[in-house]
Amino acid sequence: MKETDALDEYILQHIDEESDYLKALYRATHVKLLRPRMASGHLQGRMLKMFVQMIRPKQVLEIGTYSGYSALCLAEGLEDGAMLHTFEINDEQEDFTRPWLENSPYADKIRFYIGDALQMVPEMDIVFDLAFVDGNKRFYVEYYEMILKKMHSGGYIIADNTLWDGHVLEEPHHTDTQTIGIKKFNDLVAADTRVEKVILPLRDGLTIIRKK
Ligand SMILES: C[S@@+](CC[C@H](N)C(=O)[O-])C[C@H]1O[C@@H](n2cnc3c(N)ncnc32)[C@H](O)[C@@H]1O
């Protein structure tokens, strides 16, 4: 076993366990869905829950539900009366994901929408305290600008995959629109005086942004 793998294993043995329900969802995601690596897992899931408990948001937005793993972890940290609004653009995902969300212990804290968050969120009469951005990497800049308009000052954005497997260090080919999208987002956030920001090198990179 490589040292990094051994350390990953060590970390998982020394943090809170994921529930049997989440274990089953993670397994079903890998057995039944294409691109299961997109799902958050044990470590990131526990971290998302912890962030929610620290921030104590009333209204949470998630862009990119996929199988629902991160949605369930975000919802797990919510206080009574708080709500997660999670968006998935791929309607073929609904048959798999909706039952996992609706049969979970957090069903009453989750609203699951099928559609493009970029179109639907601006129409909503909600101001968010926390947003988890995990949609199409090509549109991170658009998600960011949209969310800032719908967020209280003091609100937080957590953006996933912002180190993009190290590709942010490269000069991307003009066809590599995902790396181009992430780099544009990172450069914009770095220079943006409207926010405070820090990058955690967890998994594929998580940027934590606070609206001033
Ligand atoms: C990386 S996966 C999400 C994984 C999930 N958040 C987790 O951690 O378990 C990204 C998902 O975002 C969805 N997506 C992409 N663009 C979107 C948009 N504009 N609105 C809503 N969902 C979108 C994709 O269809 C895909 O299922």
CSV table of C-alpha atoms and ligand atoms in Angstrom, one decimal:
chain,number,residue,atom,x,y,z
A,1,MET,CA,0.0,0.0,0.0
A,2,LYS,CA,1.3,3.5,-0.9
A,3,GLU,CA,1.9,5.8,2.0
A,4,THR,CA,-0.9,8.2,0.8
A,5,ASP,CA,-3.3,5.3,0.7
A,6,ALA,CA,-2.3,4.1,4.1
A,7,LEU,CA,-2.8,7.7,5.5
A,8,ASP,CA,-6.2,7.9,3.8
A,9,GLU,CA,-7.1,4.6,5.5
A,10,TYR,CA,-5.8,5.9,8.8
A,11,ILE,CA,-7.9,9.1,8.5
A,12,LEU,CA,-11.1,7.0,7.9
A,13,GLN,CA,-10.4,4.9,10.9
A,14,HIS,CA,-10.1,8.1,13.1
A,15,ILE,CA,-13.1,10.1,12.0
A,16,ASP,CA,-16.8,9.6,12.5
A,17,GLU,CA,-18.2,6.6,10.7
A,18,GLU,CA,-20.7,7.1,7.8
A,19,SER,CA,-24.1,5.6,8.5
A,20,ASP,CA,-25.1,2.2,7.1
A,21,TYR,CA,-27.6,4.1,4.9
A,22,LEU,CA,-24.8,6.2,3.3
A,23,LYS,CA,-22.6,3.1,2.9
A,24,ALA,CA,-25.4,1.4,1.0
A,25,LEU,CA,-25.9,4.5,-1.1
A,26,TYR,CA,-22.2,4.7,-1.9
A,27,ARG,CA,-22.3,1.0,-2.9
A,28,ALA,CA,-25.4,1.4,-5.0
A,29,THR,CA,-23.8,4.4,-6.7
A,30,HIS,CA,-20.9,2.3,-7.7
A,31,VAL,CA,-22.9,-0.7,-8.8
A,32,LYS,CA,-25.7,1.0,-10.7
A,33,LEU,CA,-24.4,4.4,-12.0
A,34,LEU,CA,-22.0,5.6,-14.6
A,35,ARG,CA,-19.1,7.8,-13.3
A,36,PRO,CA,-19.5,6.8,-9.6
A,37,ARG,CA,-16.3,8.7,-8.7
A,38,MET,CA,-18.3,11.9,-8.9
A,39,ALA,CA,-20.0,11.0,-5.6
A,40,SER,CA,-18.6,12.4,-2.4
A,41,GLY,CA,-17.5,9.7,0.0
A,42,HIS,CA,-16.8,9.1,3.7
A,43,LEU,CA,-14.3,11.8,4.4
A,44,GLN,CA,-15.8,14.6,2.3
A,45,GLY,CA,-19.3,13.7,3.6
A,46,ARG,CA,-18.3,14.0,7.2
A,47,MET,CA,-16.6,17.3,6.5
A,48,LEU,CA,-19.7,18.7,4.7
A,49,LYS,CA,-21.8,17.7,7.7
A,50,MET,CA,-19.3,19.4,10.1
A,51,PHE,CA,-19.3,22.6,8.0
A,52,VAL,CA,-23.1,22.7,8.2
A,53,GLN,CA,-23.0,22.3,11.9
A,54,MET,CA,-20.4,25.1,12.2
A,55,ILE,CA,-22.2,27.5,9.9
A,56,ARG,CA,-25.7,26.7,11.1
A,57,PRO,CA,-27.4,27.8,7.8
A,58,LYS,CA,-31.1,28.1,7.4
A,59,GLN,CA,-31.2,27.8,3.7
A,60,VAL,CA,-28.6,25.7,1.8
A,61,LEU,CA,-28.2,25.3,-2.0
A,62,GLU,CA,-26.5,22.4,-3.7
A,63,ILE,CA,-25.6,22.5,-7.4
A,64,GLY,CA,-25.2,18.9,-8.6
A,65,THR,CA,-27.1,16.2,-6.7
A,66,TYR,CA,-25.9,13.2,-8.7
A,67,SER,CA,-26.7,10.1,-6.5
A,68,GLY,CA,-27.5,12.2,-3.4
A,69,TYR,CA,-24.5,11.3,-1.2
A,70,SER,CA,-23.4,14.9,-0.5
A,71,ALA,CA,-27.0,16.1,-0.2
A,72,LEU,CA,-27.7,13.6,2.6
A,73,CYS,CA,-24.5,14.6,4.4
A,74,LEU,CA,-25.4,18.3,4.2
A,75,ALA,CA,-28.9,17.6,5.4
A,76,GLU,CA,-27.6,15.5,8.3
A,77,GLY,CA,-26.0,18.6,9.7
A,78,LEU,CA,-29.0,20.9,9.4
A,79,GLU,CA,-30.9,22.2,12.4
A,80,ASP,CA,-34.7,21.8,12.7
A,81,GLY,CA,-36.5,24.2,10.3
A,82,ALA,CA,-33.5,24.5,8.0
A,83,MET,CA,-33.7,23.3,4.4
A,84,LEU,CA,-31.4,22.0,1.6
A,85,HIS,CA,-32.4,22.8,-2.0
A,86,THR,CA,-30.5,20.5,-4.3
A,87,PHE,CA,-30.5,20.7,-8.1
A,88,GLU,CA,-29.7,18.0,-10.7
A,89,ILE,CA,-29.8,18.9,-14.4
A,90,ASN,CA,-29.8,15.3,-15.6
A,91,ASP,CA,-33.4,14.0,-15.5
A,92,GLU,CA,-32.2,10.4,-16.0
A,93,GLN,CA,-30.8,10.6,-12.5
A,94,GLU,CA,-34.1,11.2,-10.8
A,95,ASP,CA,-35.3,7.6,-10.7
A,96,PHE,CA,-32.2,6.5,-8.8
A,97,THR,CA,-31.7,9.5,-6.5
A,98,ARG,CA,-35.2,10.6,-5.5
A,99,PRO,CA,-36.0,7.4,-3.5
A,100,TRP,CA,-32.6,7.5,-1.7
A,101,LEU,CA,-33.4,11.1,-0.6
A,102,GLU,CA,-37.1,10.5,0.2
A,103,ASN,CA,-36.5,7.3,2.2
A,104,SER,CA,-33.7,8.8,4.2
A,105,PRO,CA,-34.1,10.1,7.8
A,106,TYR,CA,-33.6,13.7,6.4
A,107,ALA,CA,-36.3,13.6,3.7
A,108,ASP,CA,-38.2,16.5,5.3
A,109,LYS,CA,-35.1,18.7,5.1
A,110,ILE,CA,-34.4,18.2,1.4
A,111,ARG,CA,-36.1,19.7,-1.7
A,112,PHE,CA,-34.8,17.9,-4.8
A,113,TYR,CA,-35.2,19.8,-8.1
A,114,ILE,CA,-34.6,18.4,-11.6
A,115,GLY,CA,-33.4,21.1,-13.9
A,116,ASP,CA,-30.6,23.6,-14.5
A,117,ALA,CA,-29.7,25.5,-11.4
A,118,LEU,CA,-28.5,28.4,-13.5
A,119,GLN,CA,-32.1,28.9,-14.7
A,120,MET,CA,-34.1,27.9,-11.7
A,121,VAL,CA,-32.2,29.4,-8.7
A,122,PRO,CA,-32.6,33.1,-9.9
A,123,GLU,CA,-36.3,32.5,-10.0
A,124,MET,CA,-36.5,31.4,-6.4
A,125,ASP,CA,-37.5,33.7,-3.6
A,126,ILE,CA,-34.8,32.4,-1.2
A,127,VAL,CA,-31.6,33.9,0.2
A,128,PHE,CA,-29.0,31.3,1.0
A,129,ASP,CA,-26.6,31.0,3.9
A,130,LEU,CA,-24.5,28.2,2.4
A,131,ALA,CA,-24.0,26.8,-1.1
A,132,PHE,CA,-22.2,23.7,-2.2
A,133,VAL,CA,-21.0,24.0,-5.8
A,134,ASP,CA,-20.4,20.6,-7.5
A,135,GLY,CA,-22.0,20.9,-11.0
A,136,ASN,CA,-20.4,21.4,-14.4
A,137,LYS,CA,-16.9,22.6,-14.0
A,138,ARG,CA,-17.3,24.7,-17.2
A,139,PHE,CA,-19.8,27.0,-15.4
A,140,TYR,CA,-18.3,27.6,-12.0
A,141,VAL,CA,-17.9,31.3,-12.7
A,142,GLU,CA,-21.6,31.5,-13.7
A,143,TYR,CA,-22.7,29.6,-10.6
A,144,TYR,CA,-20.5,31.8,-8.4
A,145,GLU,CA,-22.0,35.1,-9.7
A,146,MET,CA,-25.5,33.7,-9.5
A,147,ILE,CA,-25.0,32.6,-5.9
A,148,LEU,CA,-23.4,35.8,-4.7
A,149,LYS,CA,-26.6,37.6,-5.8
A,150,LYS,CA,-28.7,35.2,-3.8
A,151,MET,CA,-26.6,35.1,-0.6
A,152,HIS,CA,-26.6,36.9,2.7
A,153,SER,CA,-23.3,38.7,3.6
A,154,GLY,CA,-21.5,36.3,5.9
A,155,GLY,CA,-22.8,33.4,3.8
A,156,TYR,CA,-20.4,30.7,2.6
A,157,ILE,CA,-19.8,28.9,-0.7
A,158,ILE,CA,-18.0,25.6,-0.8
A,159,ALA,CA,-16.7,24.8,-4.3
A,160,ASP,CA,-15.6,21.2,-5.0
A,161,ASN,CA,-12.8,20.0,-7.4
A,162,THR,CA,-11.0,23.3,-7.5
A,163,LEU,CA,-7.6,21.7,-7.9
A,164,TRP,CA,-8.9,19.4,-10.6
A,165,ASP,CA,-6.5,16.6,-10.0
A,166,GLY,CA,-3.6,19.0,-10.3
A,167,HIS,CA,-4.5,20.1,-13.8
A,168,VAL,CA,-4.8,23.7,-12.6
A,169,LEU,CA,-1.0,23.9,-12.8
A,170,GLU,CA,-1.1,23.2,-16.5
A,171,GLU,CA,-1.7,25.3,-19.5
A,172,PRO,CA,-4.8,23.5,-20.8
A,173,HIS,CA,-5.5,22.6,-24.4
A,174,HIS,CA,-8.2,24.9,-25.8
A,175,THR,CA,-10.5,21.9,-26.0
A,176,ASP,CA,-10.1,21.1,-22.2
A,177,THR,CA,-13.0,23.3,-21.2
A,178,GLN,CA,-13.3,21.9,-17.7
A,179,THR,CA,-9.8,22.8,-16.7
A,180,ILE,CA,-10.2,26.2,-18.4
A,181,GLY,CA,-13.5,26.7,-16.4
A,182,ILE,CA,-11.9,25.8,-13.1
A,183,LYS,CA,-8.9,28.0,-13.6
A,184,LYS,CA,-11.0,30.9,-14.6
A,185,PHE,CA,-13.1,30.4,-11.4
A,186,ASN,CA,-10.0,30.1,-9.2
A,187,ASP,CA,-8.5,33.3,-10.7
A,188,LEU,CA,-11.7,35.2,-10.3
A,189,VAL,CA,-12.2,34.2,-6.7
A,190,ALA,CA,-8.5,34.9,-5.9
A,191,ALA,CA,-8.9,38.5,-7.1
A,192,ASP,CA,-12.4,39.1,-5.8
A,193,THR,CA,-12.5,41.7,-3.0
A,194,ARG,CA,-16.2,40.9,-2.3
A,195,VAL,CA,-15.1,37.6,-0.6
A,196,GLU,CA,-12.6,35.9,1.7
A,197,LYS,CA,-11.3,32.6,0.5
A,198,VAL,CA,-9.2,29.6,1.4
A,199,ILE,CA,-8.4,26.4,-0.5
A,200,LEU,CA,-8.3,23.1,1.3
A,201,PRO,CA,-6.3,20.4,-0.5
A,202,LEU,CA,-8.8,17.7,0.5
A,203,ARG,CA,-9.6,15.1,-2.1
A,204,ASP,CA,-9.7,17.2,-5.4
A,205,GLY,CA,-9.5,20.6,-3.7
A,206,LEU,CA,-12.3,22.5,-1.9
A,207,THR,CA,-12.5,26.3,-1.9
A,208,ILE,CA,-14.3,27.8,1.0
A,209,ILE,CA,-15.5,31.3,0.2
A,210,ARG,CA,-17.1,33.8,2.6
A,211,LYS,CA,-19.2,36.7,1.3
A,212,LYS,CA,-18.2,39.9,3.1
B,1,LIG,C1,-19.8,15.7,-9.4
B,1,LIG,S1,-21.5,15.4,-9.6
B,1,LIG,C2,-22.2,15.8,-8.0
B,1,LIG,C3,-21.8,14.8,-6.9
B,1,LIG,C4,-22.5,15.1,-5.6
B,1,LIG,N1,-22.6,16.5,-5.3
B,1,LIG,C5,-21.8,14.4,-4.5
B,1,LIG,O1,-20.8,14.9,-4.0
B,1,LIG,O2,-22.2,13.2,-4.2
B,1,LIG,C6,-22.1,16.7,-10.6
B,1,LIG,C7,-23.5,16.7,-11.0
B,1,LIG,O3,-23.9,18.0,-11.4
B,1,LIG,C8,-24.9,17.9,-12.3
B,1,LIG,N2,-25.0,19.2,-13.0
B,1,LIG,C9,-24.2,19.7,-13.9
B,1,LIG,N3,-24.6,21.0,-14.3
B,1,LIG,C10,-25.7,21.3,-13.5
B,1,LIG,C11,-26.6,22.4,-13.4
B,1,LIG,N4,-26.4,23.5,-14.2
B,1,LIG,N5,-27.6,22.3,-12.6
B,1,LIG,C12,-27.8,21.2,-11.8
B,1,LIG,N6,-27.0,20.1,-11.9
B,1,LIG,C13,-26.0,20.1,-12.7
B,1,LIG,C14,-24.4,16.7,-13.2
B,1,LIG,O4,-25.5,16.2,-14.0
B,1,LIG,C15,-23.9,15.8,-12.2
B,1,LIG,O5,-24.8,14.8,-11.8
